[in-house]
Coordinates of N, CA, C and O in Angstrom, one line a residue:
X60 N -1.7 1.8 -11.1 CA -1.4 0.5 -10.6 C -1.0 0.6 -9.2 O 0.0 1.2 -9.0
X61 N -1.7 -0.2 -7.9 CA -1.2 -0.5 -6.8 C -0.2 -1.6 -6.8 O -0.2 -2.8 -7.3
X62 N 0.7 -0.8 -6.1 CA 2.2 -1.4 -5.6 C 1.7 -2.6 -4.3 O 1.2 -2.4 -3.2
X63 N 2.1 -4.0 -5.0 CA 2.0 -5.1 -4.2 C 3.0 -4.9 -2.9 O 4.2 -4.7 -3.0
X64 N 2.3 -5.1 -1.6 CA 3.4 -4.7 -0.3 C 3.5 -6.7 0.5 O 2.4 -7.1 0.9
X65 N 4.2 -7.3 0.6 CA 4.3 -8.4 1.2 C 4.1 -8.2 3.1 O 4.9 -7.7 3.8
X66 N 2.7 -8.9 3.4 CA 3.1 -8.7 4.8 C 4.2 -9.0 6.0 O 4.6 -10.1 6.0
X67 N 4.5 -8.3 6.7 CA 5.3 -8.5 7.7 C 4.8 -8.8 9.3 O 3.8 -8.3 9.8
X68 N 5.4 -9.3 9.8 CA 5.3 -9.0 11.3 C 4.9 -10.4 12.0 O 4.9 -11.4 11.2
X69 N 4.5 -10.7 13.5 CA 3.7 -11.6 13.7 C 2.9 -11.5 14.7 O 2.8 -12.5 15.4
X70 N 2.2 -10.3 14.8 CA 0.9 -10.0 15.3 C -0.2 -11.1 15.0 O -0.5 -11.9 15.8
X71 N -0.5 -10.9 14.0 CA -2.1 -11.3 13.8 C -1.8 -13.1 13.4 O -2.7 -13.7 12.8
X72 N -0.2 -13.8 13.7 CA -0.2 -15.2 13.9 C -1.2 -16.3 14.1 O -1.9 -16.0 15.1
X73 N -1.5 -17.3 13.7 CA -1.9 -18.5 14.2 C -1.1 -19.3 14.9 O 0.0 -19.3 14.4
X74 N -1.3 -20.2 16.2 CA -0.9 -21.2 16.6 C -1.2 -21.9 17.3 O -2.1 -21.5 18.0
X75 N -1.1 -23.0 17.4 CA -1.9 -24.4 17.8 C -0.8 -24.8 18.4 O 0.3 -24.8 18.0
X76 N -1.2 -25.4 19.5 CA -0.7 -26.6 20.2 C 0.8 -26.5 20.1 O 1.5 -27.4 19.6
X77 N 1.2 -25.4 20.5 CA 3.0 -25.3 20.4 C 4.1 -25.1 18.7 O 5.3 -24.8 18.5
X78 N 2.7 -25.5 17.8 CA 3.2 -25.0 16.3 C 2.2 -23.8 16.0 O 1.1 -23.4 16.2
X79 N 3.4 -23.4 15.2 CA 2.9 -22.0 14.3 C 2.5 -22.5 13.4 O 3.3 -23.4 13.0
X80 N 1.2 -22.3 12.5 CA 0.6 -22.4 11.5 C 0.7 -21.7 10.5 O 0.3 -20.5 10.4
X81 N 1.3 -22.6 9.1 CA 1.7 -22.0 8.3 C 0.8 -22.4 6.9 O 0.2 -23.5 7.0
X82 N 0.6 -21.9 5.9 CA -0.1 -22.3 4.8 C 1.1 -21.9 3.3 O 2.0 -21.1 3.2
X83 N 0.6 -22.9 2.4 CA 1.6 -23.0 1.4 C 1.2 -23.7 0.1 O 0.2 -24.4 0.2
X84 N 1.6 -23.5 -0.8 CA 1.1 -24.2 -2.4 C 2.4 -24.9 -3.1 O 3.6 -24.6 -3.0
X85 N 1.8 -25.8 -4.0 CA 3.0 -26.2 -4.8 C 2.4 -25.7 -6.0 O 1.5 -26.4 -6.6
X86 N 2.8 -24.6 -6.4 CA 2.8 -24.1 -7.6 C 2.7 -24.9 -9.3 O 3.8 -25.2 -9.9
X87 N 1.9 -25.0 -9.8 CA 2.0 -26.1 -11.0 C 1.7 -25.5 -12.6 O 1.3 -24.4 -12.9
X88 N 1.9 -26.6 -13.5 CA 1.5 -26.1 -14.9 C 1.8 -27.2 -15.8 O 2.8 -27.9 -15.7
X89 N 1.1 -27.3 -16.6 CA 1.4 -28.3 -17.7 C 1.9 -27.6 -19.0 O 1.3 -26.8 -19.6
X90 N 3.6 -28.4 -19.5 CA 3.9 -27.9 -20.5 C 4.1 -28.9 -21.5 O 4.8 -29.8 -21.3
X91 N 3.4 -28.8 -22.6 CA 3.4 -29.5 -23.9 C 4.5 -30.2 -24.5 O 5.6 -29.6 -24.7
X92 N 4.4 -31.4 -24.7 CA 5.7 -32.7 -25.1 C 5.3 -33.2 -26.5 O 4.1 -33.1 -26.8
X93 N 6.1 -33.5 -27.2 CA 6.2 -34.8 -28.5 C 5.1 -35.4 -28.2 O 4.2 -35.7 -29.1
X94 N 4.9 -35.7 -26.8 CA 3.9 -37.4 -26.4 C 3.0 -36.6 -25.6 O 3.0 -37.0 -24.5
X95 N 2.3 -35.8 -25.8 CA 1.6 -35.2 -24.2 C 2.0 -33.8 -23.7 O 2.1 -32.7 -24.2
X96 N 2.1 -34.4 -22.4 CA 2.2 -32.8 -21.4 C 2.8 -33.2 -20.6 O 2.7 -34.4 -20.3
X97 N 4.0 -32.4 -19.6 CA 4.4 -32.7 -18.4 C 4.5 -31.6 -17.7 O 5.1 -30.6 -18.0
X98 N 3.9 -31.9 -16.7 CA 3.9 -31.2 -15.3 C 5.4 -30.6 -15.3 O 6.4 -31.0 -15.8
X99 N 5.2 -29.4 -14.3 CA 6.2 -28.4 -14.0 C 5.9 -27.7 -13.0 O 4.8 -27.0 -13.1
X100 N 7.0 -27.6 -11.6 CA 6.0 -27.0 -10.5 C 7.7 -25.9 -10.3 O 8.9 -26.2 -10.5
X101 N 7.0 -24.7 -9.8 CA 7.2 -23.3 -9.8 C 8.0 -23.4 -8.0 O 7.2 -23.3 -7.0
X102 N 9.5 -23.6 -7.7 CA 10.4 -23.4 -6.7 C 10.8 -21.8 -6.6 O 10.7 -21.1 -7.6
X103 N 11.1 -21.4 -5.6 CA 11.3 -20.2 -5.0 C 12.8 -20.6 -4.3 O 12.9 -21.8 -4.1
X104 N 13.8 -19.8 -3.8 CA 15.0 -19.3 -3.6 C 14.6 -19.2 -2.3 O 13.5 -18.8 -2.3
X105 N 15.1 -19.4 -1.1 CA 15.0 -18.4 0.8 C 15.1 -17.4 0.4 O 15.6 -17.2 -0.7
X106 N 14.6 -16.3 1.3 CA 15.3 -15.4 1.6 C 17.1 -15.4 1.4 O 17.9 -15.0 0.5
X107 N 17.2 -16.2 3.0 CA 18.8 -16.7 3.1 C 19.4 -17.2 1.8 O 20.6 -17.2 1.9
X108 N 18.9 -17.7 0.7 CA 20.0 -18.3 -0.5 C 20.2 -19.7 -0.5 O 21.0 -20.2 -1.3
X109 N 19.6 -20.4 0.6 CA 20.1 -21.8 1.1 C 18.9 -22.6 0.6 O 17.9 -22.8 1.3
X110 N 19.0 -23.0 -0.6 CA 18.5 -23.9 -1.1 C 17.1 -23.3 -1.4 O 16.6 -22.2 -1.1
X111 N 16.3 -24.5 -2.4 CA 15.1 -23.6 -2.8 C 13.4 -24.4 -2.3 O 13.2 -25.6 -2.6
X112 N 12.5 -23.5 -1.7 CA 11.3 -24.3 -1.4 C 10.3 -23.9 -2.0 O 10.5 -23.2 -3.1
X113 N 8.8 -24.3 -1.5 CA 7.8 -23.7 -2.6 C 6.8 -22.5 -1.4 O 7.0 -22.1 -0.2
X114 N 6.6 -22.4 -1.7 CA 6.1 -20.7 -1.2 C 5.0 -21.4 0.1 O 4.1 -22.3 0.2
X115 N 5.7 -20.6 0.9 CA 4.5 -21.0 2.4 C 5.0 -19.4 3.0 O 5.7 -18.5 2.6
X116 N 4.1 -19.7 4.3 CA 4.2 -18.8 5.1 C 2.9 -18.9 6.2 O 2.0 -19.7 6.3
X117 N 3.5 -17.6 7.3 CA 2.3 -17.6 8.1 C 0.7 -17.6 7.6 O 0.2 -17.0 6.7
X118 N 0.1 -18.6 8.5 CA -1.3 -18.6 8.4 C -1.7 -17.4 9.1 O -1.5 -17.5 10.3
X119 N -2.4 -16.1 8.7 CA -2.9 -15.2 10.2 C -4.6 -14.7 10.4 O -5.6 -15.0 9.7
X120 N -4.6 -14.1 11.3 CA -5.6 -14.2 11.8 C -7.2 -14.2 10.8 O -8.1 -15.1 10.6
X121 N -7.1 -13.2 10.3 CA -8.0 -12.7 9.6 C -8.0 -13.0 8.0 O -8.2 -12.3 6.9
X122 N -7.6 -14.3 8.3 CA -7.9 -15.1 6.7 C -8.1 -16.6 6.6 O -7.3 -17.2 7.4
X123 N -8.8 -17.4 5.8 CA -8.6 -18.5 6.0 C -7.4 -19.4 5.2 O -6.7 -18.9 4.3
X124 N -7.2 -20.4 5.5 CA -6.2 -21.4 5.3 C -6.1 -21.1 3.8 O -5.0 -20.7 3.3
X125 N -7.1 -21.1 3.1 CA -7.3 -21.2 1.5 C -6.1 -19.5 1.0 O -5.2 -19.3 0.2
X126 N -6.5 -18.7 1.8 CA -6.4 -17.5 1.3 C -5.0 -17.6 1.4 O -4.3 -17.6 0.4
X127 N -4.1 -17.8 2.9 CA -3.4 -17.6 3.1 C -2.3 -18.1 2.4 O -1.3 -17.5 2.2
X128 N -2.6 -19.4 1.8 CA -2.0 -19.8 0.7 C -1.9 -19.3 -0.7 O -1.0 -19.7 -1.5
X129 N -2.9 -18.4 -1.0 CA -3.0 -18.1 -1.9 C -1.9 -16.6 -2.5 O -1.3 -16.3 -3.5
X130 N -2.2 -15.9 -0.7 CA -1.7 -14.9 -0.6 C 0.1 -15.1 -0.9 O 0.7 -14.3 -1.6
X131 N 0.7 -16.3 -0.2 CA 2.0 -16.3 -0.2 C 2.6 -16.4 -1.7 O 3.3 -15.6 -2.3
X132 N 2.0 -17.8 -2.2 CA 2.1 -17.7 -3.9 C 2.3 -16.5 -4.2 O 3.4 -16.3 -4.6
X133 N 1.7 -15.6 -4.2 CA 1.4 -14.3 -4.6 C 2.6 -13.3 -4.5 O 3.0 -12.6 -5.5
X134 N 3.1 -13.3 -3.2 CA 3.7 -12.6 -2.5 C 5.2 -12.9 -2.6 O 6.0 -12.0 -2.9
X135 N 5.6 -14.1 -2.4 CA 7.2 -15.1 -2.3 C 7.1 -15.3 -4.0 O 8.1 -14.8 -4.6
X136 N 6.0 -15.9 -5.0 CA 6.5 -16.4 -5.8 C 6.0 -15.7 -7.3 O 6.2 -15.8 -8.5
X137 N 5.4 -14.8 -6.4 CA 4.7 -14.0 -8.0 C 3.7 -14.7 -8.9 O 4.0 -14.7 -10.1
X138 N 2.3 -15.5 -8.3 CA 1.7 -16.2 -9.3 C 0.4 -16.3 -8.5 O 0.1 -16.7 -7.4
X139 N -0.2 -16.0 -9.3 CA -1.9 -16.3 -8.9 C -2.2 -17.4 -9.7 O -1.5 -17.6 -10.7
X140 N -3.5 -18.4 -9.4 CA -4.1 -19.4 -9.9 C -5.4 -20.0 -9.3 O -6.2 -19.4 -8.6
X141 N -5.5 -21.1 -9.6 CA -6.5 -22.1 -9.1 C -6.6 -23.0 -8.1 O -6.7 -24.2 -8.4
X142 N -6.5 -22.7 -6.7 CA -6.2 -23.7 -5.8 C -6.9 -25.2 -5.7 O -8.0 -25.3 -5.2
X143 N -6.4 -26.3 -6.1 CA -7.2 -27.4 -6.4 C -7.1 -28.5 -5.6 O -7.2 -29.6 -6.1
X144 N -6.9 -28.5 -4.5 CA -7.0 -29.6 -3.2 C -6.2 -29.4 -1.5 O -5.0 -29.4 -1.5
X145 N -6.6 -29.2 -0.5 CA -5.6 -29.6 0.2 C -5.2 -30.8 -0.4 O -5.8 -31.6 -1.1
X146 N -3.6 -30.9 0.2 CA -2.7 -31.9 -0.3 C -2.7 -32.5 1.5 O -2.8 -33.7 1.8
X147 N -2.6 -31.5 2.2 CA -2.3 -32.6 3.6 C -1.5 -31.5 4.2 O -1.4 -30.3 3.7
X148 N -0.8 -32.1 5.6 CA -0.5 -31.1 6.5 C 1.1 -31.8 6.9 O 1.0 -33.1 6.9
X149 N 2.4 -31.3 7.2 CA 3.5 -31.6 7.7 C 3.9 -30.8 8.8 O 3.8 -29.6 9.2
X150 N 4.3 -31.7 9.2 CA 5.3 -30.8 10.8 C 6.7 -31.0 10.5 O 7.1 -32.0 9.9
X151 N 7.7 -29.5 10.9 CA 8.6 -29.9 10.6 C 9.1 -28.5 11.7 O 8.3 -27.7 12.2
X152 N 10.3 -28.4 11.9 CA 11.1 -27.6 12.8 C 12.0 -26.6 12.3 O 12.9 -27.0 11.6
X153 N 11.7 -25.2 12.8 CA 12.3 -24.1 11.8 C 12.8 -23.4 13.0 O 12.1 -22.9 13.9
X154 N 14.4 -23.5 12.8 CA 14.8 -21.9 13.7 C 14.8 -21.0 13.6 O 15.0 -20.2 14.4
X155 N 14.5 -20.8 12.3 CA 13.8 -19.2 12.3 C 12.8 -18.8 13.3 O 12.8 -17.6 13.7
X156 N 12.2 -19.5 13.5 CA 10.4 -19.6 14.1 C 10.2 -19.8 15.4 O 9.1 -20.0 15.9
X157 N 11.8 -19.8 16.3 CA 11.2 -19.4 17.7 C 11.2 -18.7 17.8 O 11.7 -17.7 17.3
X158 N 10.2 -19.0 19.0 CA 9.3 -17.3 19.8 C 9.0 -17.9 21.3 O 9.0 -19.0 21.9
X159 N 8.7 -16.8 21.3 CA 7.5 -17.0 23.2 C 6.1 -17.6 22.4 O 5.5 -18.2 23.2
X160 N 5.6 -17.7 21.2 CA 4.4 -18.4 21.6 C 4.7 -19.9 20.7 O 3.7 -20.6 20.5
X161 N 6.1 -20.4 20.1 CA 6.6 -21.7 19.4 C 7.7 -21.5 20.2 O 8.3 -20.7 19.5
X162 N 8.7 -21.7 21.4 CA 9.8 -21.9 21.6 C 10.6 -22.7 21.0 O 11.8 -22.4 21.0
X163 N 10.1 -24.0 20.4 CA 10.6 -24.9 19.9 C 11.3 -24.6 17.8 O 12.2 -24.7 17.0
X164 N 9.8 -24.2 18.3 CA 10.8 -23.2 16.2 C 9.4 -24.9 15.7 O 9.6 -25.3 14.6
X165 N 8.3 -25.4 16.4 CA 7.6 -25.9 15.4 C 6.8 -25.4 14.9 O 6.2 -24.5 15.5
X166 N 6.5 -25.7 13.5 CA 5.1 -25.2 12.6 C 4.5 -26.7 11.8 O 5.1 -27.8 11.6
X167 N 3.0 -26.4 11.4 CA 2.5 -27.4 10.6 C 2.2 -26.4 9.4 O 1.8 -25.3 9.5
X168 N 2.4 -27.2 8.4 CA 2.2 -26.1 7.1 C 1.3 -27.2 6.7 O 1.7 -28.3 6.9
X169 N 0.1 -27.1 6.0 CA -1.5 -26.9 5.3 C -0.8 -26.4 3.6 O -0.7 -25.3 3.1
X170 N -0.6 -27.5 3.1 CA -0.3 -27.3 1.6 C -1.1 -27.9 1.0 O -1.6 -29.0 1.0
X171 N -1.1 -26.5 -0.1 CA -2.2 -27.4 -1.4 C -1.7 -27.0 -2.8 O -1.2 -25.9 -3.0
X172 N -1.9 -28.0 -3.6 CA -1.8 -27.4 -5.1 C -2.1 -26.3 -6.1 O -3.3 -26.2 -6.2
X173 N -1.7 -25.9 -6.6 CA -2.1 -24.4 -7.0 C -2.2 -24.4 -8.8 O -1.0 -24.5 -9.1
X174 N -2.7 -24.4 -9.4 CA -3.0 -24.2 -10.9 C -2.9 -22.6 -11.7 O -3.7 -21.8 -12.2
X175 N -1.4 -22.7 -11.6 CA -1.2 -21.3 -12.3 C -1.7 -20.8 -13.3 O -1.4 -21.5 -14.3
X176 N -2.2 -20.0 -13.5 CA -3.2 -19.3 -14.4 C -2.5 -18.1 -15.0 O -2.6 -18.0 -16.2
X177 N -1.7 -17.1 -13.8 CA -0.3 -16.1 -14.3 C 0.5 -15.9 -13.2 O 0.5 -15.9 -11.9
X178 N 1.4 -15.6 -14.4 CA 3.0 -15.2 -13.4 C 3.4 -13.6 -13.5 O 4.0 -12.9 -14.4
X179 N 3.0 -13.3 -12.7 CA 3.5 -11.9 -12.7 C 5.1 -11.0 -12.7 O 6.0 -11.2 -11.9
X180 N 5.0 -9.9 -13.8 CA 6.5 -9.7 -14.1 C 7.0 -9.0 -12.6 O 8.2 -9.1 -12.1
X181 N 5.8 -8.3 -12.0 CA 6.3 -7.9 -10.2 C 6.0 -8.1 -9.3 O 4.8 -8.3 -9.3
X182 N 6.5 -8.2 -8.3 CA 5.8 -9.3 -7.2 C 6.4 -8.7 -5.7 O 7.6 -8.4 -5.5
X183 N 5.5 -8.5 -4.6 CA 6.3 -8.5 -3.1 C 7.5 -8.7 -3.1 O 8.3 -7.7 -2.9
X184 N 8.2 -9.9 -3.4 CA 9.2 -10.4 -2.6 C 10.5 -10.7 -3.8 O 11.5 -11.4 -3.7
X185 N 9.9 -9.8 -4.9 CA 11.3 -10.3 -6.1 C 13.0 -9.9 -6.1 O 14.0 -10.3 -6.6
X186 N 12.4 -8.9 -5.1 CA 13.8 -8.5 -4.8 C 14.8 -9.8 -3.7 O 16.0 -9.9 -3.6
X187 N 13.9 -10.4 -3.3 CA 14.5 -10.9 -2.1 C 14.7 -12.5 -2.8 O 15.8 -13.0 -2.6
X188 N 14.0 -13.1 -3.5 CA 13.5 -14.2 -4.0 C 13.9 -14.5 -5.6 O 13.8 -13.7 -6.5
X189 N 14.3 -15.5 -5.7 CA 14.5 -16.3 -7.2 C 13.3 -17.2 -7.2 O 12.7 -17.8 -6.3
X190 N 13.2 -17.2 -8.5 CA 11.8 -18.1 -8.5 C 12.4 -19.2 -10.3 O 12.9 -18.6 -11.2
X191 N 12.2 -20.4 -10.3 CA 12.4 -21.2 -11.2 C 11.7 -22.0 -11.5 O 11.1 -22.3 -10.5
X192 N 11.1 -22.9 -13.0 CA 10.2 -23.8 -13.1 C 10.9 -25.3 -12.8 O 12.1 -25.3 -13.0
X193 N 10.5 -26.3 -12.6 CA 11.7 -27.2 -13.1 C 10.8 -28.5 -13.1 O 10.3 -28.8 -12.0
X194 N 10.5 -29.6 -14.4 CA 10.4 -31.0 -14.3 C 10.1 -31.6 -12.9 O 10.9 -31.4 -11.9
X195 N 9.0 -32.2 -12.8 CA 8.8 -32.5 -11.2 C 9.9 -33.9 -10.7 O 9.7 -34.7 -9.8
X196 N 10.9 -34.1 -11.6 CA 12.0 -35.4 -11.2 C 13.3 -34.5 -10.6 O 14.0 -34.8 -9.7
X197 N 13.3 -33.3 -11.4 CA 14.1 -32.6 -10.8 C 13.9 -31.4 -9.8 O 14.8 -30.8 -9.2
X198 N 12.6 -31.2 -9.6 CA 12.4 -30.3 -7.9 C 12.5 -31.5 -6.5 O 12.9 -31.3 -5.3
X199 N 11.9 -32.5 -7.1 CA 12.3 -33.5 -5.9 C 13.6 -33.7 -5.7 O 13.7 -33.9 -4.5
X200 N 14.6 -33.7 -6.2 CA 16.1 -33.4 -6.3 C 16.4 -32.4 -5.5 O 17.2 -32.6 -4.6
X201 N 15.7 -30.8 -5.6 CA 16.1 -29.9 -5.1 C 15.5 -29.4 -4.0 O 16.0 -28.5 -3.3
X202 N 14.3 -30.2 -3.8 CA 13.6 -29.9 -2.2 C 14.4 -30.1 -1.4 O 15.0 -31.1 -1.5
X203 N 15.0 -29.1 0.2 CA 15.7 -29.5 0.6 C 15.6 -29.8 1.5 O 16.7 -29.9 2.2
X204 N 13.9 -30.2 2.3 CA 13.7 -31.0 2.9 C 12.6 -31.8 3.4 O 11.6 -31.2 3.9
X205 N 12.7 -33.2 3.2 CA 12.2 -34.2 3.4 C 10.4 -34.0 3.4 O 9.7 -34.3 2.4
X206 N 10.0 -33.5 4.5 CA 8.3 -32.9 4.2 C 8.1 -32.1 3.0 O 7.0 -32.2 2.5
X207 N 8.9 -31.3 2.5 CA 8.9 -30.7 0.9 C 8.8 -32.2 -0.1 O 7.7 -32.1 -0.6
X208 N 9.6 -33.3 -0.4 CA 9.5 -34.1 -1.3 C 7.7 -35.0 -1.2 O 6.9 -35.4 -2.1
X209 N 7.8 -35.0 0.7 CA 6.5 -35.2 0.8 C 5.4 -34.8 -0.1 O 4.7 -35.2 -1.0
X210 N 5.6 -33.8 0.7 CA 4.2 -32.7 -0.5 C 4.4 -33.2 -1.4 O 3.9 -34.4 -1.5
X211 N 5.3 -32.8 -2.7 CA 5.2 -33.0 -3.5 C 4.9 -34.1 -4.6 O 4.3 -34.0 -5.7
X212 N 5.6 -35.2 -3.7 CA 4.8 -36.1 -4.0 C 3.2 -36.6 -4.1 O 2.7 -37.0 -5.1
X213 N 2.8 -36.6 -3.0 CA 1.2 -36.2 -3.0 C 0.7 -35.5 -3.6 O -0.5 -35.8 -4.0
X214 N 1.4 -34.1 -4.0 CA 0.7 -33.0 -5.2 C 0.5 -34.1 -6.5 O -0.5 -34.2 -7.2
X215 N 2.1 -35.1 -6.9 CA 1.4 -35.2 -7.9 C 0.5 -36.7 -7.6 O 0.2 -37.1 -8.7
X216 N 0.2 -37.1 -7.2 CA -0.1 -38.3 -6.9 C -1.8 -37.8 -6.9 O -2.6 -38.1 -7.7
X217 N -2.1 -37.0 -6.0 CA -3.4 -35.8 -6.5 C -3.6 -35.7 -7.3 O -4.8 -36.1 -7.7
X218 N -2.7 -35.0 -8.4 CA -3.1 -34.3 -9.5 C -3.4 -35.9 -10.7 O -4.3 -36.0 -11.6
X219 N -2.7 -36.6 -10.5 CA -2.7 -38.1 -11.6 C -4.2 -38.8 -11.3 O -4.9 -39.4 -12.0
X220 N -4.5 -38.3 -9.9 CA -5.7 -39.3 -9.8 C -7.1 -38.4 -10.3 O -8.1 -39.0 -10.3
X221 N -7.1 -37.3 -10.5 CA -8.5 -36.8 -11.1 C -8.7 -36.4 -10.2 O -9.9 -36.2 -10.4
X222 N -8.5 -35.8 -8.8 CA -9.1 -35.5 -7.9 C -9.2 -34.3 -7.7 O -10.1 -33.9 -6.9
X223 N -8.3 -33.2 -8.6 CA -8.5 -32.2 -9.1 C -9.5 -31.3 -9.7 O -9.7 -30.1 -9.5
X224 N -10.1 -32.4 -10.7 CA -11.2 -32.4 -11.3 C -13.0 -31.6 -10.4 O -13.8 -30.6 -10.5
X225 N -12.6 -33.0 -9.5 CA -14.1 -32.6 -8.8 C -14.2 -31.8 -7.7 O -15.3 -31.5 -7.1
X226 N -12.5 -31.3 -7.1 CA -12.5 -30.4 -5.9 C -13.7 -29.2 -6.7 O -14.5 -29.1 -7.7
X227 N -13.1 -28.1 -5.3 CA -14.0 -26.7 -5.6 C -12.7 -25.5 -5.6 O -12.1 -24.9 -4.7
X228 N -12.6 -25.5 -7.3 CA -11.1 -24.7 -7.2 C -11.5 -23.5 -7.1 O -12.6 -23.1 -7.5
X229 N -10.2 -22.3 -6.2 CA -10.8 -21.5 -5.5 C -9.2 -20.8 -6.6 O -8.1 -21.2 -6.7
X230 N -10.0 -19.8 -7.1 CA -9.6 -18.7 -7.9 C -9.1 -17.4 -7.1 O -9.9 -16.8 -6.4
X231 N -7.7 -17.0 -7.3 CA -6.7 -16.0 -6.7 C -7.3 -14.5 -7.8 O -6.5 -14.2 -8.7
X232 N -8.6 -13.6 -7.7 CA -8.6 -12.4 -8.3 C -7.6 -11.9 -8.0 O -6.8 -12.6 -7.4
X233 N -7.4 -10.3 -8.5 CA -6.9 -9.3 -8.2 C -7.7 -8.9 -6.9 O -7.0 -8.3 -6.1
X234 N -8.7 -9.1 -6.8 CA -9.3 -8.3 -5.7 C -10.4 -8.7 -4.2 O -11.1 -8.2 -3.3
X235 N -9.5 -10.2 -5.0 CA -10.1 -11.6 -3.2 C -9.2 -10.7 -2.4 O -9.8 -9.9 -1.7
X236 N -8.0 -10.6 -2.4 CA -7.3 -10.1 -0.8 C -6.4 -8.5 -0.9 O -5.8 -8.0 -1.9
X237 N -6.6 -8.0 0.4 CA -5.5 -6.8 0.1 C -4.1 -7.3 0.8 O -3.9 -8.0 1.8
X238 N -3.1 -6.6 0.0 CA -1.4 -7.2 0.4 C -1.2 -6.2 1.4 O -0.3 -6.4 2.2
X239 N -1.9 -4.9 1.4 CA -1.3 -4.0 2.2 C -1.5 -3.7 3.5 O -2.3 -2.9 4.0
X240 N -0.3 -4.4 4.2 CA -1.0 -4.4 5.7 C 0.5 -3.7 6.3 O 0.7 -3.5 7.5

């Protein structure tokens, strides 16, 4: 078995127009009710401990938007799946993320819905990362910020209208991407 490596660095970065480009998923799943099914989307821990988001990261060079999203899932939250729509794009301001080519610390993150298929018991980033399911009344609670409830909202508002349905869902193999860079 190859040992999953999470990439580092920011060489092979994207950036546009003064933001860093970032790609991300809201992690999802339907669990079985008395009446139905209810949605449950898959939150991640920071690094830092400070509150919990859904898996993004850099967009880079030599992959597209779809992948890179795919990859992070992967990587931050330990889960491969079915990517079933862009959801849309936010700007928002990260001090983490200044540089000489973002002085400002902006990024636009390119999030889409993800249709988990599995959760893997090891993952890049487990050491560093907590990962939790939770009722989508209560991740909106815990998003901690504002373009996060965004998304999310929209994820489900997506997912309620059937539009999932007729996208072109793009399946995370074992062996669409390599982690080891």
């Amino acid at each position: 078995m190859t040992a999953l490596v999470a990439r580092t660095g920011r060489h092979q970065q994207r950036y546009e127009h003064g933001h860093r480009l970032v790609a991300g998923c809201i992690p999802y799943r339907y669990r079985p009710t008395g009446d139905g099914k209810s949605m449950e989307v898959l939150m991640i821990s920071s690094q830092r401990g400070e509150g919990l988001l859904f898996p993004k990261g850099g967009w880079e060079t030599d992959e597209t938007v779809e992948e890179a999203a795919c990859r992070e899932a992967l990587e931050e939250a330990g889960v491969k799946g079915h990517l079933q729509g862009m959801l849309g794009t936010w700007d928002f301001k990260s001090k983490r993320q200044q540089g000489v080519f973002c002085p400002e610390g902006l990024c636009r993150a390119y999030m889409f819905a993800l249709d988990v298929t599995e959760q893997l018991e090891t993952w890049p980033e487990q050491h560093a990362r907590q990962r939790q399911w939770f009722a989508v009344p209560d991740a909106i609670v815990q998003c901690r910020h504002d373009w996060m409830r965004g998304a999310l909202d929209q994820c489900v508002a997506f997912l309620a209208s059937g539009s999932s349905s007729t996208s072109n869902p793009m399946l995370l193999s074992d062996t669409s991407l390599s982690l080891e860079h």
